[in-house]
Amino acid sequence: MTLEQKVLAKNDQLAQENRRWLAERGIVALNLTSSPGAGKTTLLERTIRECPGMPIAVIEGDQETLLDARRIESTGCPVVQINTGAGCHLDAQMTRGALESLDPARESVVLIENVGNLVCPALFDLGERAKVVIVSVTEGTDKPLKYPHMFAAAGLVLINKIDLLPYVDFDLDTCTRYVRAINSGVEVFPVSATTGAGLADWYDWLSEQRGPIAAAPIEVHLSRD
Amino acid sequence: MTLEQKVLAKNDQLAQENRRWLAERGIVALNLTSSPGAGKTTLLERTIRECPGMPIAVIEGDQETLLDARRIESTGCPVVQINTGAGCHLDAQMTRGALESLDPARESVVLIENVGNLVCPALFDLGERAKVVIVSVTEGTDKPLKYPHMFAAAGLVLINKIDLLPYVDFDLDTCTRYVRAINSGVEVFPVSATTGAGLADWYDWLSEQRGPIAAAPIEVHLSRD
């Protein structure tokens, strides 16, 4: 077993403990991953405002600053910030510490905003029900092919910033086809966290995760070679 | 010494060997880093086209695909693609292999496009003269504060996609102030690789790197805690 495999195996074990901890409380946790600046925090702010009936708590991951936690705090939502320093992703142990400090309500939804990085967070299970991968139209159509591990790990893909489509060279259908080439069953929702376009699909998906039908975690198979 | 320190120390040693290899040939290598989709390949394509008098060769880094190498190849420029698989950054050893395969001309410029990742490539010296960090206006004003290690390691910062400024919430002056708060002496050029705006500054900077005045590598101090 290589050192990387050992680190991942240890993380997987802690993630399973998080999964049990969450299940005992009926809490659904989702792990939001993307490139830096793809709009994760804006999506969270809008989701919190537009889903007042849904009890939401947030874990914010960043290398440095409390900027995102402050943005979430100003919505009135409970939030804990994790600063990873030089670290490039959240892991299951950091997540457990944040969950205990956050102490989210039973039957609530915990949205975990990972460090902006389309590579490393793909390998680290936090105990979430699913990874929600956000890619923005300004990043280019080819991103699913160039960063396949993240898209293979996705339980849902949001293509964000569709309000900028008139100004950039991006093909929504081709990008969706690329995502499905890597992860055939995954749902893909084009959205704009800035204008609100398409977000009804995301809110419906979020609500479905809380239903009894979603009691088992979505299976994702990561290649770790 | 932690394992991470050992890995970095070994990489630093190989990077110094690359630096000697390049210096013996009078070659200037630059390490281009950014988030996925910040416009590195478009910048390279335009730079190659608009600097016909400058001998350029390219090393392309991506997790998967030959897409970027093919784009560079179609300009007629020598190019080698490195696929990192699950890996999140280029390292000095991969770079050395690519340099030997590329066999760039004496006195030429080697532009190394790193894997799109604003985190991990900050720590890995490839033997380059400088890291050129590219951040795009669609990523948001706060990125230098949230990913400080990369901006601390920068020898030059390009703020790209300024053609999209009318459509996004981004403040050029504030972002530049944030960059300088982390890296006080660094030059910051606002550019658009799509329209060509501001690129004369980049071309001038690139030419200066080839002059005798730039014979010593730019010193960058990385925090590795």
Tab-separated table of C-alpha atoms in Angstrom:
chain	number	residue	atom	x	y	z
A	1	MET	CA	0.000	0.000	0.000
A	2	THR	CA	1.478	3.371	-1.017
A	3	LEU	CA	1.452	6.291	1.374
A	4	GLU	CA	-1.235	7.995	-0.707
A	5	GLN	CA	-3.405	4.883	-0.436
A	6	LYS	CA	-2.862	4.818	3.336
A	7	VAL	CA	-3.876	8.481	3.687
A	8	LEU	CA	-6.988	7.883	1.589
A	9	ALA	CA	-7.888	4.677	3.461
A	10	LYS	CA	-7.632	6.482	6.811
A	11	ASN	CA	-9.734	9.321	5.412
A	12	ASP	CA	-12.341	6.879	4.076
A	13	GLN	CA	-12.662	5.320	7.527
A	14	LEU	CA	-13.211	8.726	9.187
A	15	ALA	CA	-15.657	9.644	6.427
A	16	GLN	CA	-17.696	6.533	7.186
A	17	GLU	CA	-17.823	7.612	10.844
A	18	ASN	CA	-19.050	11.057	9.726
A	19	ARG	CA	-21.660	9.339	7.565
A	20	ARG	CA	-22.959	7.403	10.591
A	21	TRP	CA	-22.901	10.555	12.764
A	22	LEU	CA	-24.956	12.380	10.121
A	23	ALA	CA	-27.350	9.455	9.566
A	24	GLU	CA	-28.082	9.157	13.308
A	25	ARG	CA	-29.258	12.780	13.189
A	26	GLY	CA	-31.092	12.505	9.869
A	27	ILE	CA	-28.793	15.174	8.421
A	28	VAL	CA	-27.995	15.329	4.694
A	29	ALA	CA	-24.505	16.667	3.946
A	30	LEU	CA	-23.426	17.730	0.458
A	31	ASN	CA	-19.873	18.507	-0.622
A	32	LEU	CA	-19.717	21.428	-3.093
A	33	THR	CA	-16.578	21.433	-5.217
A	34	SER	CA	-15.386	23.615	-8.108
A	35	SER	CA	-12.559	25.733	-9.478
A	36	PRO	CA	-11.876	28.949	-7.545
A	37	GLY	CA	-14.488	31.556	-8.370
A	38	ALA	CA	-17.080	29.276	-9.986
A	39	GLY	CA	-19.789	30.784	-7.773
A	40	LYS	CA	-20.145	28.353	-4.852
A	41	THR	CA	-20.666	31.030	-2.191
A	42	THR	CA	-23.102	33.011	-4.332
A	43	LEU	CA	-25.047	29.784	-4.904
A	44	LEU	CA	-25.146	29.120	-1.150
A	45	GLU	CA	-26.285	32.669	-0.329
A	46	ARG	CA	-29.120	32.464	-2.825
A	47	THR	CA	-30.126	28.938	-1.801
A	48	ILE	CA	-30.369	29.961	1.859
A	49	ARG	CA	-32.473	33.035	0.973
A	50	GLU	CA	-34.761	31.188	-1.452
A	51	CYS	CA	-35.332	28.039	0.657
A	52	PRO	CA	-36.543	29.528	3.951
A	53	GLY	CA	-38.406	26.323	4.812
A	54	MET	CA	-35.249	24.217	4.648
A	55	PRO	CA	-32.999	24.156	7.734
A	56	ILE	CA	-29.502	24.740	6.314
A	57	ALA	CA	-26.102	25.008	7.981
A	58	VAL	CA	-22.842	25.674	6.164
A	59	ILE	CA	-19.193	24.625	6.470
A	60	GLU	CA	-16.851	26.948	4.545
A	61	GLY	CA	-13.434	25.736	3.387
A	62	ASP	CA	-10.715	28.135	2.212
A	63	GLN	CA	-6.943	28.317	2.402
A	64	GLU	CA	-7.217	31.672	4.188
A	65	THR	CA	-9.714	34.399	5.247
A	66	LEU	CA	-13.154	34.376	6.849
A	67	LEU	CA	-14.636	36.183	3.837
A	68	ASP	CA	-17.010	33.425	2.749
A	69	ALA	CA	-18.141	32.596	6.302
A	70	ARG	CA	-19.011	36.273	6.799
A	71	ARG	CA	-21.060	36.298	3.599
A	72	ILE	CA	-23.006	33.249	4.814
A	73	GLU	CA	-23.318	34.629	8.355
A	74	SER	CA	-24.983	37.755	6.997
A	75	THR	CA	-27.832	35.588	5.689
A	76	GLY	CA	-28.492	34.452	9.285
A	77	CYS	CA	-27.430	30.869	8.544
A	78	PRO	CA	-25.218	28.935	11.018
A	79	VAL	CA	-21.712	28.630	9.587
A	80	VAL	CA	-18.230	27.394	10.518
A	81	GLN	CA	-15.099	28.314	8.558
A	82	ILE	CA	-12.185	25.912	8.112
A	83	ASN	CA	-8.879	27.454	6.941
A	84	THR	CA	-6.602	24.850	5.388
A	85	GLY	CA	-3.476	27.086	5.149
A	86	ALA	CA	-1.298	25.557	2.450
A	87	GLY	CA	-3.742	22.599	2.238
A	88	CYS	CA	-5.604	22.037	-1.002
A	89	HIS	CA	-8.813	20.290	0.138
A	90	LEU	CA	-11.012	19.508	3.121
A	91	ASP	CA	-10.719	16.057	4.670
A	92	ALA	CA	-12.988	13.915	6.831
A	93	GLN	CA	-11.243	14.836	10.087
A	94	MET	CA	-11.557	18.603	9.520
A	95	THR	CA	-15.185	18.045	8.558
A	96	ARG	CA	-15.903	16.117	11.765
A	97	GLY	CA	-14.441	18.932	13.876
A	98	ALA	CA	-16.539	21.479	11.993
A	99	LEU	CA	-19.708	19.355	12.327
A	100	GLU	CA	-19.255	19.078	16.102
A	101	SER	CA	-18.679	22.812	16.411
A	102	LEU	CA	-21.598	23.644	14.082
A	103	ASP	CA	-23.929	21.178	15.825
A	104	PRO	CA	-26.508	21.231	13.007
A	105	ALA	CA	-30.201	20.612	13.761
A	106	ARG	CA	-31.636	17.130	13.288
A	107	GLU	CA	-33.114	16.580	9.801
A	108	SER	CA	-31.219	19.594	8.465
A	109	VAL	CA	-29.048	20.039	5.366
A	110	VAL	CA	-25.321	20.767	5.750
A	111	LEU	CA	-23.749	22.358	2.687
A	112	ILE	CA	-19.964	22.011	2.719
A	113	GLU	CA	-18.127	24.447	0.453
A	114	ASN	CA	-14.770	22.854	-0.302
A	115	VAL	CA	-11.559	24.729	-1.166
A	116	GLY	CA	-11.727	25.971	-4.778
A	117	ASN	CA	-9.844	23.199	-6.568
A	118	LEU	CA	-11.105	20.998	-9.385
A	119	VAL	CA	-8.498	18.309	-8.660
A	120	CYS	CA	-7.675	17.233	-5.103
A	121	PRO	CA	-11.127	17.294	-3.420
A	122	ALA	CA	-12.226	14.546	-5.851
A	123	LEU	CA	-10.288	11.941	-3.851
A	124	PHE	CA	-11.403	12.897	-0.335
A	125	ASP	CA	-14.716	11.599	0.960
A	126	LEU	CA	-16.021	13.843	3.765
A	127	GLY	CA	-18.956	11.583	4.655
A	128	GLU	CA	-21.280	13.522	2.357
A	129	ARG	CA	-24.292	12.042	0.591
A	130	ALA	CA	-22.993	13.402	-2.703
A	131	LYS	CA	-20.489	15.733	-4.281
A	132	VAL	CA	-22.068	18.616	-6.163
A	133	VAL	CA	-19.606	19.775	-8.819
A	134	ILE	CA	-20.024	23.324	-10.084
A	135	VAL	CA	-18.385	24.395	-13.340
A	136	SER	CA	-18.904	27.858	-14.797
A	137	VAL	CA	-19.349	28.725	-18.466
A	138	THR	CA	-16.367	31.093	-18.307
A	139	GLU	CA	-14.053	28.120	-17.699
A	140	GLY	CA	-14.599	26.559	-21.121
A	141	THR	CA	-16.443	23.611	-22.597
A	142	ASP	CA	-13.566	21.126	-22.257
A	143	LYS	CA	-13.200	21.102	-18.463
A	144	PRO	CA	-14.958	17.738	-17.782
A	145	LEU	CA	-12.481	15.997	-20.116
A	146	LYS	CA	-9.456	17.716	-18.615
A	147	TYR	CA	-10.432	17.154	-14.958
A	148	PRO	CA	-12.280	13.824	-15.246
A	149	HIS	CA	-11.744	12.590	-11.679
A	150	MET	CA	-13.891	15.346	-10.219
A	151	PHE	CA	-16.684	14.811	-12.720
A	152	ALA	CA	-16.552	11.030	-12.187
A	153	ALA	CA	-17.081	11.642	-8.462
A	154	ALA	CA	-20.068	13.970	-8.966
A	155	GLY	CA	-23.568	13.109	-7.742
A	156	LEU	CA	-24.824	16.276	-9.458
A	157	VAL	CA	-23.252	18.792	-11.841
A	158	LEU	CA	-24.305	22.443	-11.974
A	159	ILE	CA	-23.157	24.508	-14.969
A	160	ASN	CA	-23.142	27.991	-13.462
A	161	LYS	CA	-22.999	31.585	-14.805
A	162	ILE	CA	-25.270	30.868	-17.783
A	163	ASP	CA	-26.086	34.610	-17.684
A	164	LEU	CA	-22.597	35.097	-19.218
A	165	LEU	CA	-23.218	32.706	-22.170
A	166	PRO	CA	-23.662	35.554	-24.702
A	167	TYR	CA	-20.149	36.833	-23.933
A	168	VAL	CA	-18.059	33.650	-23.886
A	169	ASP	CA	-17.209	30.765	-26.193
A	170	PHE	CA	-18.999	27.908	-24.390
A	171	ASP	CA	-21.267	25.145	-25.709
A	172	LEU	CA	-23.769	23.917	-23.126
A	173	ASP	CA	-24.762	20.765	-25.035
A	174	THR	CA	-21.176	19.730	-25.723
A	175	CYS	CA	-20.135	20.306	-22.105
A	176	THR	CA	-23.098	18.224	-20.917
A	177	ARG	CA	-22.104	15.474	-23.357
A	178	TYR	CA	-18.536	15.548	-21.991
A	179	VAL	CA	-19.840	15.251	-18.408
A	180	ARG	CA	-22.005	12.253	-19.386
A	181	ALA	CA	-19.109	10.608	-21.222
A	182	ILE	CA	-17.351	10.424	-17.850
A	183	ASN	CA	-20.355	9.942	-15.565
A	184	SER	CA	-23.239	8.595	-17.624
A	185	GLY	CA	-26.043	8.769	-15.091
A	186	VAL	CA	-25.375	12.138	-13.513
A	187	GLU	CA	-27.886	14.978	-13.701
A	188	VAL	CA	-26.633	18.282	-15.154
A	189	PHE	CA	-28.468	21.553	-14.416
A	190	PRO	CA	-27.527	24.799	-16.200
A	191	VAL	CA	-28.015	27.619	-13.675
A	192	SER	CA	-27.117	31.193	-12.812
A	193	ALA	CA	-26.564	31.848	-9.129
A	194	THR	CA	-26.463	35.561	-10.005
A	195	THR	CA	-29.832	35.819	-11.796
A	196	GLY	CA	-31.528	32.750	-10.295
A	197	ALA	CA	-32.097	31.097	-13.687
A	198	GLY	CA	-32.489	27.309	-13.491
A	199	LEU	CA	-32.210	27.140	-9.709
A	200	ALA	CA	-35.660	25.556	-9.259
A	201	ASP	CA	-34.119	22.276	-10.489
A	202	TRP	CA	-31.351	22.555	-7.880
A	203	TYR	CA	-33.860	23.277	-5.106
A	204	ASP	CA	-35.991	20.291	-6.158
A	205	TRP	CA	-32.920	18.040	-6.197
A	206	LEU	CA	-31.929	19.336	-2.761
A	207	SER	CA	-35.401	18.587	-1.365
A	208	GLU	CA	-35.321	15.086	-2.834
A	209	GLN	CA	-32.088	14.368	-0.961
A	210	ARG	CA	-33.984	14.843	2.311
A	211	GLY	CA	-36.680	12.303	1.378
A	212	PRO	CA	-36.637	8.714	2.637
A	213	ILE	CA	-35.802	7.478	-0.868
A	214	ALA	CA	-32.345	8.996	-0.521
A	215	ALA	CA	-31.445	7.170	2.676
A	216	ALA	CA	-28.568	5.287	1.049
A	217	PRO	CA	-25.539	7.314	-0.012
A	218	ILE	CA	-25.081	7.765	-3.749
A	219	GLU	CA	-22.351	5.377	-4.865
A	220	VAL	CA	-19.443	7.055	-6.555
A	221	HIS	CA	-16.475	5.169	-7.878
A	222	LEU	CA	-13.210	7.046	-7.878
A	223	SER	CA	-10.203	5.976	-9.854
A	224	ARG	CA	-7.155	6.309	-7.632
A	225	ASP	CA	-4.336	5.199	-9.820
B	1	MET	CA	11.389	16.483	8.557
B	2	THR	CA	7.808	15.626	7.578
B	3	LEU	CA	7.082	13.575	4.499
B	4	GLU	CA	5.737	16.676	2.741
B	5	GLN	CA	9.001	18.495	3.480
B	6	LYS	CA	10.981	15.533	2.130
B	7	VAL	CA	8.966	15.486	-1.100
B	8	LEU	CA	9.448	19.227	-1.536
B	9	ALA	CA	13.176	19.066	-0.708
B	10	LYS	CA	13.695	16.332	-3.307
B	11	ASN	CA	11.697	18.371	-5.832
B	12	ASP	CA	13.731	21.504	-5.056
B	13	GLN	CA	16.930	19.596	-5.730
B	14	LEU	CA	15.667	18.361	-9.112
B	15	ALA	CA	14.408	21.869	-9.894
B	16	GLN	CA	17.902	23.256	-9.297
B	17	GLU	CA	19.254	20.689	-11.763
B	18	ASN	CA	16.646	21.830	-14.310
B	19	ARG	CA	17.660	25.430	-13.656
B	20	ARG	CA	21.291	24.553	-14.442
B	21	TRP	CA	20.264	22.571	-17.545
B	22	LEU	CA	18.276	25.589	-18.793
B	23	ALA	CA	20.996	28.111	-17.904
B	24	GLU	CA	23.629	26.116	-19.803
B	25	ARG	CA	21.466	26.511	-22.885
B	26	GLY	CA	20.479	30.139	-22.256
B	27	ILE	CA	16.830	29.076	-22.098
B	28	VAL	CA	14.274	31.046	-20.063
B	29	ALA	CA	11.485	28.854	-18.636
B	30	LEU	CA	8.303	30.311	-17.166
B	31	ASN	CA	5.708	28.395	-15.156
B	32	LEU	CA	2.148	29.528	-15.934
B	33	THR	CA	-0.322	28.742	-13.162
B	34	SER	CA	-4.018	29.543	-12.657
B	35	SER	CA	-7.437	28.142	-11.858
B	36	PRO	CA	-8.906	25.862	-14.540
B	37	GLY	CA	-10.215	27.913	-17.441
B	38	ALA	CA	-8.462	31.208	-16.638
B	39	GLY	CA	-7.194	31.413	-20.209
B	40	LYS	CA	-3.641	30.043	-20.097
B	41	THR	CA	-3.839	28.194	-23.435
B	42	THR	CA	-5.509	31.116	-25.207
B	43	LEU	CA	-2.745	33.375	-23.868
B	44	LEU	CA	-0.087	30.971	-25.180
B	45	GLU	CA	-1.715	30.710	-28.619
B	46	ARG	CA	-1.851	34.485	-28.972
B	47	THR	CA	1.661	35.006	-27.604
B	48	ILE	CA	3.118	32.531	-30.125
B	49	ARG	CA	1.236	34.201	-32.999
B	50	GLU	CA	2.095	37.763	-31.951
B	51	CYS	CA	5.777	37.190	-31.100
B	52	PRO	CA	7.081	35.590	-34.319
B	53	GLY	CA	10.629	36.785	-33.570
B	54	MET	CA	10.770	34.961	-30.252
B	55	PRO	CA	11.696	31.242	-30.328
B	56	ILE	CA	9.049	29.635	-28.073
B	57	ALA	CA	8.460	26.019	-27.062
B	58	VAL	CA	5.642	24.824	-24.817
B	59	ILE	CA	5.117	22.159	-22.158
B	60	GLU	CA	1.424	21.467	-21.520
B	61	GLY	CA	0.261	19.987	-18.195
B	62	ASP	CA	-3.214	18.497	-17.748
B	63	GLN	CA	-4.745	15.634	-15.804
B	64	GLU	CA	-6.001	14.119	-19.053
B	65	THR	CA	-6.337	14.778	-22.808
B	66	LEU	CA	-4.064	16.146	-25.510
B	67	LEU	CA	-6.484	19.011	-26.213
B	68	ASP	CA	-4.181	21.852	-25.208
B	69	ALA	CA	-1.113	20.365	-26.908
B	70	ARG	CA	-3.131	20.090	-30.133
B	71	ARG	CA	-4.147	23.753	-29.866
B	72	ILE	CA	-0.490	24.763	-29.469
B	73	GLU	CA	0.653	22.369	-32.202
B	74	SER	CA	-1.687	24.024	-34.678
B	75	THR	CA	0.261	27.281	-34.228
B	76	GLY	CA	3.381	25.463	-35.450
B	77	CYS	CA	5.115	25.731	-32.069
B	78	PRO	CA	7.035	22.732	-30.609
B	79	VAL	CA	5.019	21.258	-27.731
B	80	VAL	CA	5.054	18.306	-25.334
B	81	GLN	CA	2.021	17.265	-23.277
B	82	ILE	CA	2.336	15.839	-19.760
B	83	ASN	CA	-0.749	14.054	-18.388
B	84	THR	CA	-0.685	13.867	-14.590
B	85	GLY	CA	-3.643	11.452	-14.218
B	86	ALA	CA	-4.973	11.964	-10.685
B	87	GLY	CA	-2.012	14.291	-9.972
B	88	CYS	CA	-2.715	17.928	-9.186
B	89	HIS	CA	0.452	19.694	-10.362
B	90	LEU	CA	3.604	19.345	-12.454
B	91	ASP	CA	6.843	18.596	-10.633
B	92	ALA	CA	10.526	19.053	-11.456
B	93	GLN	CA	11.019	15.448	-12.566
B	94	MET	CA	8.120	15.508	-15.056
B	95	THR	CA	9.418	18.836	-16.326
B	96	ARG	CA	12.909	17.444	-16.879
B	97	GLY	CA	11.513	14.548	-18.908
B	98	ALA	CA	9.464	16.954	-21.000
B	99	LEU	CA	12.433	19.289	-21.526
B	100	GLU	CA	14.598	16.436	-22.776
B	101	SER	CA	11.880	15.266	-25.135
B	102	LEU	CA	11.109	18.825	-26.313
B	103	ASP	CA	14.821	19.669	-26.759
B	104	PRO	CA	14.180	23.426	-27.001
B	105	ALA	CA	16.538	25.647	-29.032
B	106	ARG	CA	19.341	27.515	-27.267
B	107	GLU	CA	18.326	31.027	-26.162
B	108	SER	CA	14.644	30.136	-26.521
B	109	VAL	CA	11.695	30.639	-24.175
B	110	VAL	CA	9.909	27.597	-22.711
B	111	LEU	CA	6.394	28.346	-21.508
B	112	ILE	CA	5.147	25.657	-19.117
B	113	GLU	CA	1.366	25.532	-18.693
B	114	ASN	CA	0.748	23.892	-15.327
B	115	VAL	CA	-2.372	21.896	-14.371
B	116	GLY	CA	-5.244	24.316	-13.663
B	117	ASN	CA	-5.026	24.587	-9.893
B	118	LEU	CA	-4.564	27.738	-7.824
B	119	VAL	CA	-3.270	25.755	-4.831
B	120	CYS	CA	-0.780	22.901	-5.249
B	121	PRO	CA	1.499	24.220	-8.039
B	122	ALA	CA	2.515	27.081	-5.689
B	123	LEU	CA	4.752	24.708	-3.721
B	124	PHE	CA	6.522	22.963	-6.599
B	125	ASP	CA	9.504	24.641	-8.212
B	126	LEU	CA	10.031	23.325	-11.767
B	127	GLY	CA	13.340	25.145	-12.308
B	128	GLU	CA	11.554	28.087	-13.923
B	129	ARG	CA	12.825	31.658	-13.844
B	130	ALA	CA	9.442	32.816	-12.534
B	131	LYS	CA	5.868	31.741	-11.953
B	132	VAL	CA	3.351	33.730	-13.967
B	133	VAL	CA	0.016	33.617	-12.133
B	134	ILE	CA	-3.083	34.259	-14.224
B	135	VAL	CA	-6.365	35.146	-12.529
B	136	SER	CA	-9.467	36.010	-14.537
B	137	VAL	CA	-12.012	38.699	-13.699
B	138	THR	CA	-14.802	36.108	-13.687
B	139	GLU	CA	-13.247	34.465	-10.602
B	140	GLY	CA	-13.882	37.413	-8.292
B	141	THR	CA	-11.867	40.192	-6.672
B	142	ASP	CA	-11.034	38.274	-3.481
B	143	LYS	CA	-8.999	35.405	-4.970
B	144	PRO	CA	-5.504	36.696	-4.007
B	145	LEU	CA	-6.566	36.780	-0.340
B	146	LYS	CA	-8.144	33.329	-0.450
B	147	TYR	CA	-5.263	31.621	-2.294
B	148	PRO	CA	-2.309	33.628	-0.953
B	149	HIS	CA	0.402	30.993	-1.425
B	150	MET	CA	0.111	31.127	-5.202
B	151	PHE	CA	0.186	34.918	-5.309
B	152	ALA	CA	3.147	35.000	-2.891
B	153	ALA	CA	5.051	32.739	-5.306
B	154	ALA	CA	4.278	34.889	-8.380
B	155	GLY	CA	7.000	36.682	-10.353
B	156	LEU	CA	4.241	38.300	-12.457
B	157	VAL	CA	0.450	38.430	-12.178
B	158	LEU	CA	-1.814	38.737	-15.214
B	159	ILE	CA	-5.458	39.663	-14.606
B	160	ASN	CA	-7.109	38.125	-17.660
B	161	LYS	CA	-10.508	38.390	-19.407
B	162	ILE	CA	-10.795	42.166	-18.876
B	163	ASP	CA	-13.085	42.127	-21.934
B	164	LEU	CA	-15.701	40.614	-19.569
B	165	LEU	CA	-15.431	43.416	-16.951
B	166	PRO	CA	-18.740	45.048	-18.001
B	167	TYR	CA	-20.620	41.821	-17.219
B	168	VAL	CA	-19.153	40.743	-13.860
B	169	ASP	CA	-18.738	42.138	-10.361
B	170	PHE	CA	-14.947	42.617	-10.249
B	171	ASP	CA	-12.822	45.541	-9.089
B	172	LEU	CA	-9.461	45.748	-10.838
B	173	ASP	CA	-7.902	48.228	-8.388
B	174	THR	CA	-8.984	46.279	-5.326
B	175	CYS	CA	-7.747	42.980	-6.763
B	176	THR	CA	-4.381	44.606	-7.577
B	177	ARG	CA	-4.205	45.964	-4.009
B	178	TYR	CA	-4.902	42.459	-2.656
B	179	VAL	CA	-2.120	40.992	-4.830
B	180	ARG	CA	0.346	43.633	-3.585
B	181	ALA	CA	-0.685	43.080	0.039
B	182	ILE	CA	0.664	39.533	-0.356
B	183	ASN	CA	3.521	40.193	-2.789
B	184	SER	CA	4.457	43.873	-2.590
B	185	GLY	CA	6.906	44.115	-5.472
B	186	VAL	CA	5.106	42.062	-8.098
B	187	GLU	CA	3.969	43.578	-11.379
B	188	VAL	CA	0.285	43.185	-12.267
B	189	PHE	CA	-0.911	43.527	-15.875
B	190	PRO	CA	-4.640	43.592	-16.755
B	191	VAL	CA	-5.022	41.798	-20.088
B	192	SER	CA	-7.441	40.044	-22.410
B	193	ALA	CA	-6.033	37.030	-24.214
B	194	THR	CA	-9.244	37.025	-26.292
B	195	THR	CA	-9.101	40.628	-27.596
B	196	GLY	CA	-5.360	41.254	-27.143
B	197	ALA	CA	-5.878	44.230	-24.800
B	198	GLY	CA	-2.908	44.920	-22.522
B	199	LEU	CA	-0.735	42.165	-23.986
B	200	ALA	CA	2.047	44.551	-25.076
B	201	ASP	CA	3.064	44.773	-21.397
B	202	TRP	CA	3.255	40.981	-21.202
B	203	TYR	CA	5.326	40.758	-24.396
B	204	ASP	CA	7.720	43.455	-23.102
B	205	TRP	CA	8.068	41.617	-19.782
B	206	LEU	CA	8.710	38.360	-21.659
B	207	SER	CA	11.429	40.003	-23.784
B	208	GLU	CA	13.082	41.465	-20.678
B	209	GLN	CA	13.373	37.976	-19.189
B	210	ARG	CA	15.657	37.028	-22.102
B	211	GLY	CA	18.018	39.977	-21.523
B	212	PRO	CA	21.289	39.635	-19.614
B	213	ILE	CA	19.817	41.622	-16.723
B	214	ALA	CA	17.549	38.680	-15.945
B	215	ALA	CA	20.328	36.114	-15.671
B	216	ALA	CA	19.621	35.402	-11.998
B	217	PRO	CA	16.342	33.656	-11.151
B	218	ILE	CA	13.723	35.809	-9.485
B	219	GLU	CA	13.706	34.969	-5.773
B	220	VAL	CA	10.362	33.796	-4.478
B	221	HIS	CA	9.754	32.881	-0.876
B	222	LEU	CA	7.113	30.261	-0.290
B	223	SER	CA	5.565	29.648	3.062
B	224	ARG	CA	5.429	25.917	3.641
B	225	ASP	CA	3.824	25.584	7.008
